[in-house]
Amino acid sequence: MIAQKRWKLHVQHKEVSDKLAETLNISPIIAQLLLNRNITTLNQAIDFLDESPKETQFQIEKLASLYSLIKACIDKNKPIFVYGDYDVDGMTSTAMMVKCLTSLGAIVRYKLPHRFKDGYGLNKGIVNLIKEEGCSLFITLDCGITNVDEIALIKQETDVNVIIIDHHQIPNPAPNADMTLNSKEPDTPLALQELCTAGLVYKLVSYIQTQDARIDIKYYLLLAAIGTVADVVSLQGENRRIVKAGLQLLYDVKNRGLLALLKEANWNKKACQYMM
């Protein structure tokens, strides 16, 4: 037990906070809270307060290339294998990817590894699964970026295309995948460098929506928000926008899996509105 509590107060910058409040038409208290979070310029404040996820502002050329590769595999009418991770980020990412691919008319196979039986990431047994399913595309979610040897074996033993979507640090040398989408890539804008895999998949699906009207983006936004919160990434920049917009959708959940989870958690809509 702490005998004495010591409050550490932020330095007040009344002139700066008043000017920020007037310019942005916000409360001086909100303006001071922004300063407390080291948000000191007008552009930083506008970006922080922006509530709408920037749907098409993330690596457009790469997203277009990913979609082209996915579409080419769908046109072959061969299965696409999605390999996720056992944590919430991995599961929500897998749910989003499977839903998206199915909506596009793909034949989809997926696997969520068992934490204790399979361990984290890929193992060499995945090659047999790919061969058995006759897949033309193999997508890893929230794993794969560190599996240099396993990816090399897949490329050696099969003719499958490999896409890695992951947010973990990229090793040197990187895996020999056909395409990689990773928020830790050097050209990633600062505001997007903390995207978890659910956020990355959401960005890909958002782009695909611009090309195919069969995608209902609201379904994916809520899952992206859950994955982002559960992965305990920084709630700034695009992460904050995804979570803020996504959690609003909790009031109108239609996904049966999420409804079951909310019931199990004794979720209370009124209490949630108060806390948010």
Short mmCIF file of C-alpha atoms in Angstrom, two decimals:
data_model
loop_
_atom_site.label_atom_id
_atom_site.label_comp_id
_atom_site.label_asym_id
_atom_site.label_seq_id
_atom_site.Cartn_x
_atom_site.Cartn_y
_atom_site.Cartn_z
CA MET A 1 0.00 0.00 0.00
CA ILE A 2 1.30 3.47 -0.92
CA ALA A 3 1.55 5.59 2.22
CA GLN A 4 1.43 8.92 0.43
CA LYS A 5 0.09 9.71 -3.01
CA ARG A 6 1.97 12.22 -5.06
CA TRP A 7 0.10 13.97 -7.82
CA LYS A 8 2.16 15.06 -10.80
CA LEU A 9 0.34 17.86 -12.57
CA HIS A 10 0.88 18.75 -16.20
CA VAL A 11 2.09 22.27 -16.83
CA GLN A 12 -0.83 24.45 -17.91
CA HIS A 13 -0.41 26.44 -21.13
CA LYS A 14 -3.53 28.58 -20.99
CA GLU A 15 -2.69 30.87 -23.89
CA VAL A 16 -1.88 27.94 -26.18
CA SER A 17 -4.89 25.88 -25.10
CA ASP A 18 -7.24 28.86 -25.46
CA LYS A 19 -5.96 29.54 -28.98
CA LEU A 20 -6.29 25.86 -29.90
CA ALA A 21 -9.81 25.74 -28.45
CA GLU A 22 -10.87 28.85 -30.37
CA THR A 23 -9.39 27.68 -33.68
CA LEU A 24 -10.91 24.20 -33.48
CA ASN A 25 -14.13 25.26 -31.74
CA ILE A 26 -13.55 22.84 -28.88
CA SER A 27 -13.62 23.11 -25.10
CA PRO A 28 -10.48 24.63 -23.48
CA ILE A 29 -10.37 21.50 -21.31
CA ILE A 30 -10.18 19.30 -24.42
CA ALA A 31 -7.50 21.60 -25.80
CA GLN A 32 -5.45 21.24 -22.61
CA LEU A 33 -5.88 17.45 -22.71
CA LEU A 34 -4.46 17.48 -26.24
CA LEU A 35 -1.45 19.44 -24.99
CA ASN A 36 -1.06 16.96 -22.13
CA ARG A 37 -0.73 14.24 -24.77
CA ASN A 38 2.00 16.20 -26.55
CA ILE A 39 -0.36 17.21 -29.35
CA THR A 40 0.83 20.78 -29.77
CA THR A 41 0.20 21.84 -33.37
CA LEU A 42 -3.03 22.54 -35.22
CA ASN A 43 -2.42 19.76 -37.77
CA GLN A 44 -1.70 17.23 -35.01
CA ALA A 45 -4.91 18.20 -33.21
CA ILE A 46 -7.02 17.99 -36.38
CA ASP A 47 -5.57 14.58 -37.17
CA PHE A 48 -6.17 13.32 -33.62
CA LEU A 49 -9.77 14.53 -33.51
CA ASP A 50 -10.61 13.18 -36.96
CA GLU A 51 -13.08 10.35 -36.29
CA SER A 52 -13.27 8.78 -39.75
CA PRO A 53 -10.83 5.99 -40.69
CA LYS A 54 -8.82 7.06 -43.72
CA GLU A 55 -10.15 4.34 -45.98
CA THR A 56 -7.85 4.76 -48.98
CA GLN A 57 -4.75 6.48 -47.62
CA PHE A 58 -2.54 3.47 -46.94
CA GLN A 59 -0.20 2.04 -49.57
CA ILE A 60 -2.71 2.20 -52.41
CA GLU A 61 -0.41 0.64 -55.01
CA LYS A 62 0.36 -2.32 -52.76
CA LEU A 63 -3.31 -2.83 -51.86
CA ALA A 64 -4.16 -2.78 -55.57
CA SER A 65 -1.46 -5.39 -56.26
CA LEU A 66 -2.71 -7.59 -53.41
CA TYR A 67 -6.26 -7.40 -54.74
CA SER A 68 -5.07 -8.28 -58.25
CA LEU A 69 -3.25 -11.35 -56.95
CA ILE A 70 -6.27 -12.44 -54.90
CA LYS A 71 -8.65 -11.89 -57.82
CA ALA A 72 -6.41 -13.86 -60.17
CA CYS A 73 -6.47 -16.80 -57.76
CA ILE A 74 -10.26 -16.59 -57.42
CA ASP A 75 -10.59 -16.64 -61.20
CA LYS A 76 -8.66 -19.94 -61.25
CA ASN A 77 -11.45 -21.40 -59.08
CA LYS A 78 -8.90 -23.00 -56.76
CA PRO A 79 -8.99 -22.83 -52.95
CA ILE A 80 -7.29 -20.02 -51.04
CA PHE A 81 -5.75 -21.09 -47.73
CA VAL A 82 -5.87 -18.56 -44.87
CA TYR A 83 -3.60 -19.25 -41.88
CA GLY A 84 -4.21 -17.07 -38.83
CA ASP A 85 -3.02 -16.83 -35.25
CA TYR A 86 -4.65 -17.96 -32.03
CA ASP A 87 -4.92 -14.53 -30.37
CA VAL A 88 -7.78 -12.05 -30.88
CA ASP A 89 -5.89 -10.05 -33.50
CA GLY A 90 -5.26 -13.24 -35.45
CA MET A 91 -8.82 -14.53 -35.08
CA THR A 92 -10.52 -11.26 -36.06
CA SER A 93 -8.11 -10.91 -38.99
CA THR A 94 -8.95 -14.43 -40.12
CA ALA A 95 -12.69 -13.83 -39.76
CA MET A 96 -12.41 -10.68 -41.87
CA MET A 97 -10.29 -12.30 -44.56
CA VAL A 98 -12.47 -15.41 -44.84
CA LYS A 99 -15.62 -13.28 -45.01
CA CYS A 100 -14.11 -11.01 -47.66
CA LEU A 101 -12.84 -13.84 -49.83
CA THR A 102 -16.14 -15.71 -49.54
CA SER A 103 -18.03 -12.55 -50.54
CA LEU A 104 -15.83 -12.35 -53.63
CA GLY A 105 -16.77 -15.91 -54.57
CA ALA A 106 -13.57 -17.62 -53.47
CA ILE A 107 -13.24 -21.19 -52.26
CA VAL A 108 -11.66 -20.72 -48.83
CA ARG A 109 -9.87 -23.00 -46.40
CA TYR A 110 -8.57 -21.66 -43.11
CA LYS A 111 -6.71 -22.76 -40.02
CA LEU A 112 -6.34 -21.17 -36.59
CA PRO A 113 -3.47 -22.96 -34.82
CA HIS A 114 -3.79 -24.34 -31.31
CA ARG A 115 -1.62 -22.38 -28.91
CA PHE A 116 -0.10 -25.47 -27.28
CA LYS A 117 -0.35 -28.15 -29.97
CA ASP A 118 0.78 -26.04 -32.93
CA GLY A 119 2.61 -23.15 -31.29
CA TYR A 120 2.99 -19.67 -32.75
CA GLY A 121 3.44 -19.11 -36.45
CA LEU A 122 3.93 -21.63 -39.22
CA ASN A 123 5.33 -25.12 -38.92
CA LYS A 124 6.62 -27.38 -41.65
CA GLY A 125 3.48 -29.51 -41.55
CA ILE A 126 1.60 -26.70 -43.29
CA VAL A 127 3.13 -27.83 -46.61
CA ASN A 128 1.09 -31.04 -46.52
CA LEU A 129 -2.13 -29.10 -45.83
CA ILE A 130 -1.49 -26.82 -48.80
CA LYS A 131 -0.86 -29.81 -51.06
CA GLU A 132 -3.95 -31.66 -49.81
CA GLU A 133 -6.23 -28.68 -50.48
CA GLY A 134 -4.73 -27.93 -53.91
CA CYS A 135 -4.49 -24.23 -53.09
CA SER A 136 -3.30 -21.54 -55.46
CA LEU A 137 -2.82 -18.89 -52.76
CA PHE A 138 -1.63 -19.07 -49.14
CA ILE A 139 -2.27 -16.06 -46.86
CA THR A 140 -0.76 -15.75 -43.38
CA LEU A 141 -2.32 -13.35 -40.88
CA ASP A 142 -0.61 -12.02 -37.74
CA CYS A 143 2.22 -14.47 -38.31
CA GLY A 144 4.57 -15.55 -41.07
CA ILE A 145 6.95 -12.61 -41.19
CA THR A 146 9.46 -14.42 -38.96
CA ASN A 147 8.95 -17.83 -40.60
CA VAL A 148 11.74 -17.49 -43.16
CA ASP A 149 12.51 -21.22 -43.32
CA GLU A 150 8.87 -22.32 -43.44
CA ILE A 151 8.02 -19.88 -46.25
CA ALA A 152 11.09 -21.04 -48.17
CA LEU A 153 9.92 -24.65 -47.80
CA ILE A 154 6.42 -23.77 -49.02
CA LYS A 155 7.86 -22.06 -52.10
CA GLN A 156 10.19 -25.00 -52.69
CA GLU A 157 7.63 -27.78 -52.29
CA THR A 158 4.56 -26.15 -53.89
CA ASP A 159 3.69 -23.69 -56.66
CA VAL A 160 1.41 -21.67 -54.37
CA ASN A 161 1.55 -17.87 -54.17
CA VAL A 162 2.23 -16.56 -50.66
CA ILE A 163 0.94 -13.34 -49.07
CA ILE A 164 2.09 -12.35 -45.57
CA ILE A 165 -0.02 -9.81 -43.67
CA ASP A 166 1.63 -9.16 -40.33
CA HIS A 167 2.61 -6.31 -38.01
CA HIS A 168 5.62 -7.81 -36.28
CA GLN A 169 9.19 -6.69 -36.94
CA ILE A 170 10.53 -7.68 -40.35
CA PRO A 171 13.70 -9.80 -40.13
CA ASN A 172 16.73 -9.48 -42.37
CA PRO A 173 16.57 -11.37 -44.63
CA ALA A 174 12.78 -11.28 -44.95
CA PRO A 175 10.72 -14.32 -46.01
CA ASN A 176 10.53 -15.03 -49.73
CA ALA A 177 6.81 -14.29 -50.02
CA ASP A 178 5.21 -13.07 -53.23
CA MET A 179 3.76 -10.08 -51.39
CA THR A 180 3.93 -8.68 -47.87
CA LEU A 181 1.75 -6.11 -46.11
CA ASN A 182 3.35 -4.97 -42.87
CA SER A 183 2.93 -1.78 -40.86
CA LYS A 184 6.62 -1.91 -39.93
CA GLU A 185 7.75 -1.40 -43.53
CA PRO A 186 10.03 1.66 -43.88
CA ASP A 187 7.64 3.60 -46.14
CA THR A 188 4.67 3.34 -43.74
CA PRO A 189 3.40 6.77 -42.59
CA LEU A 190 3.95 7.47 -38.89
CA ALA A 191 0.22 7.49 -38.07
CA LEU A 192 -0.13 3.95 -39.48
CA GLN A 193 2.98 2.28 -38.08
CA GLU A 194 1.09 0.90 -35.08
CA LEU A 195 -1.62 -0.86 -37.07
CA CYS A 196 -2.06 -4.45 -35.91
CA THR A 197 -2.95 -7.18 -38.39
CA ALA A 198 -6.69 -6.58 -37.96
CA GLY A 199 -6.08 -2.96 -38.96
CA LEU A 200 -4.04 -4.03 -41.97
CA VAL A 201 -6.73 -6.47 -43.13
CA TYR A 202 -9.32 -3.74 -42.65
CA LYS A 203 -7.26 -1.48 -44.93
CA LEU A 204 -7.10 -4.18 -47.58
CA VAL A 205 -10.83 -4.88 -47.37
CA SER A 206 -11.55 -1.13 -47.51
CA TYR A 207 -9.65 -0.94 -50.78
CA ILE A 208 -11.39 -4.03 -52.16
CA GLN A 209 -14.73 -2.39 -51.35
CA THR A 210 -13.86 0.39 -53.80
CA GLN A 211 -13.49 -2.26 -56.49
CA ASP A 212 -16.33 -4.62 -55.57
CA ALA A 213 -19.73 -3.58 -54.20
CA ARG A 214 -20.33 -6.95 -52.51
CA ILE A 215 -18.24 -5.88 -49.50
CA ASP A 216 -20.13 -4.43 -46.49
CA ILE A 217 -17.40 -2.50 -44.68
CA LYS A 218 -19.32 -2.13 -41.40
CA TYR A 219 -18.91 -5.83 -40.68
CA TYR A 220 -15.15 -5.48 -40.91
CA LEU A 221 -14.83 -2.21 -39.00
CA LEU A 222 -16.17 -3.69 -35.76
CA LEU A 223 -13.87 -6.72 -35.99
CA ALA A 224 -10.91 -4.44 -36.72
CA ALA A 225 -11.74 -2.38 -33.63
CA ILE A 226 -11.93 -5.49 -31.43
CA GLY A 227 -8.65 -6.83 -32.78
CA THR A 228 -6.97 -3.45 -32.26
CA VAL A 229 -8.11 -3.11 -28.65
CA ALA A 230 -7.25 -6.71 -27.78
CA ASP A 231 -3.74 -6.45 -29.24
CA VAL A 232 -3.01 -3.48 -26.92
CA VAL A 233 -1.45 -1.36 -29.67
CA SER A 234 -1.15 2.41 -29.32
CA LEU A 235 -4.57 4.07 -29.61
CA GLN A 236 -3.34 6.99 -31.65
CA GLY A 237 -3.57 7.88 -35.31
CA GLU A 238 -5.52 5.42 -37.41
CA ASN A 239 -5.86 2.93 -34.55
CA ARG A 240 -7.84 5.46 -32.55
CA ARG A 241 -10.09 6.22 -35.51
CA ILE A 242 -10.76 2.53 -36.18
CA VAL A 243 -11.60 1.86 -32.53
CA LYS A 244 -13.76 4.95 -32.07
CA ALA A 245 -15.80 4.29 -35.21
CA GLY A 246 -15.89 0.52 -34.73
CA LEU A 247 -17.07 0.45 -31.14
CA GLN A 248 -20.11 2.52 -32.09
CA LEU A 249 -21.27 -0.51 -34.06
CA LEU A 250 -21.57 -2.56 -30.86
CA TYR A 251 -25.06 -1.08 -30.47
CA ASP A 252 -26.29 -2.88 -33.59
CA VAL A 253 -24.43 -6.19 -33.72
CA LYS A 254 -25.78 -8.80 -36.14
CA ASN A 255 -22.79 -11.14 -36.18
CA ARG A 256 -23.88 -14.31 -34.37
CA GLY A 257 -20.41 -15.02 -33.03
CA LEU A 258 -20.08 -11.55 -31.54
CA LEU A 259 -23.61 -11.73 -30.14
CA ALA A 260 -22.68 -14.95 -28.34
CA LEU A 261 -19.52 -13.35 -26.93
CA LEU A 262 -21.42 -10.27 -25.77
CA LYS A 263 -23.99 -12.48 -24.06
CA GLU A 264 -21.25 -14.51 -22.36
CA ALA A 265 -19.62 -11.28 -21.17
CA ASN A 266 -22.95 -9.98 -19.77
CA TRP A 267 -22.60 -6.94 -22.00
CA ASN A 268 -24.88 -4.09 -21.03
CA LYS A 269 -25.68 -1.58 -23.76
CA LYS A 270 -26.56 1.25 -21.38
CA ALA A 271 -23.43 0.72 -19.29
CA CYS A 272 -21.31 0.63 -22.43
CA GLN A 273 -22.81 3.91 -23.66
CA TYR A 274 -21.97 5.49 -20.31
CA MET A 275 -18.36 4.21 -20.32
CA MET A 276 -17.74 5.28 -23.91
#
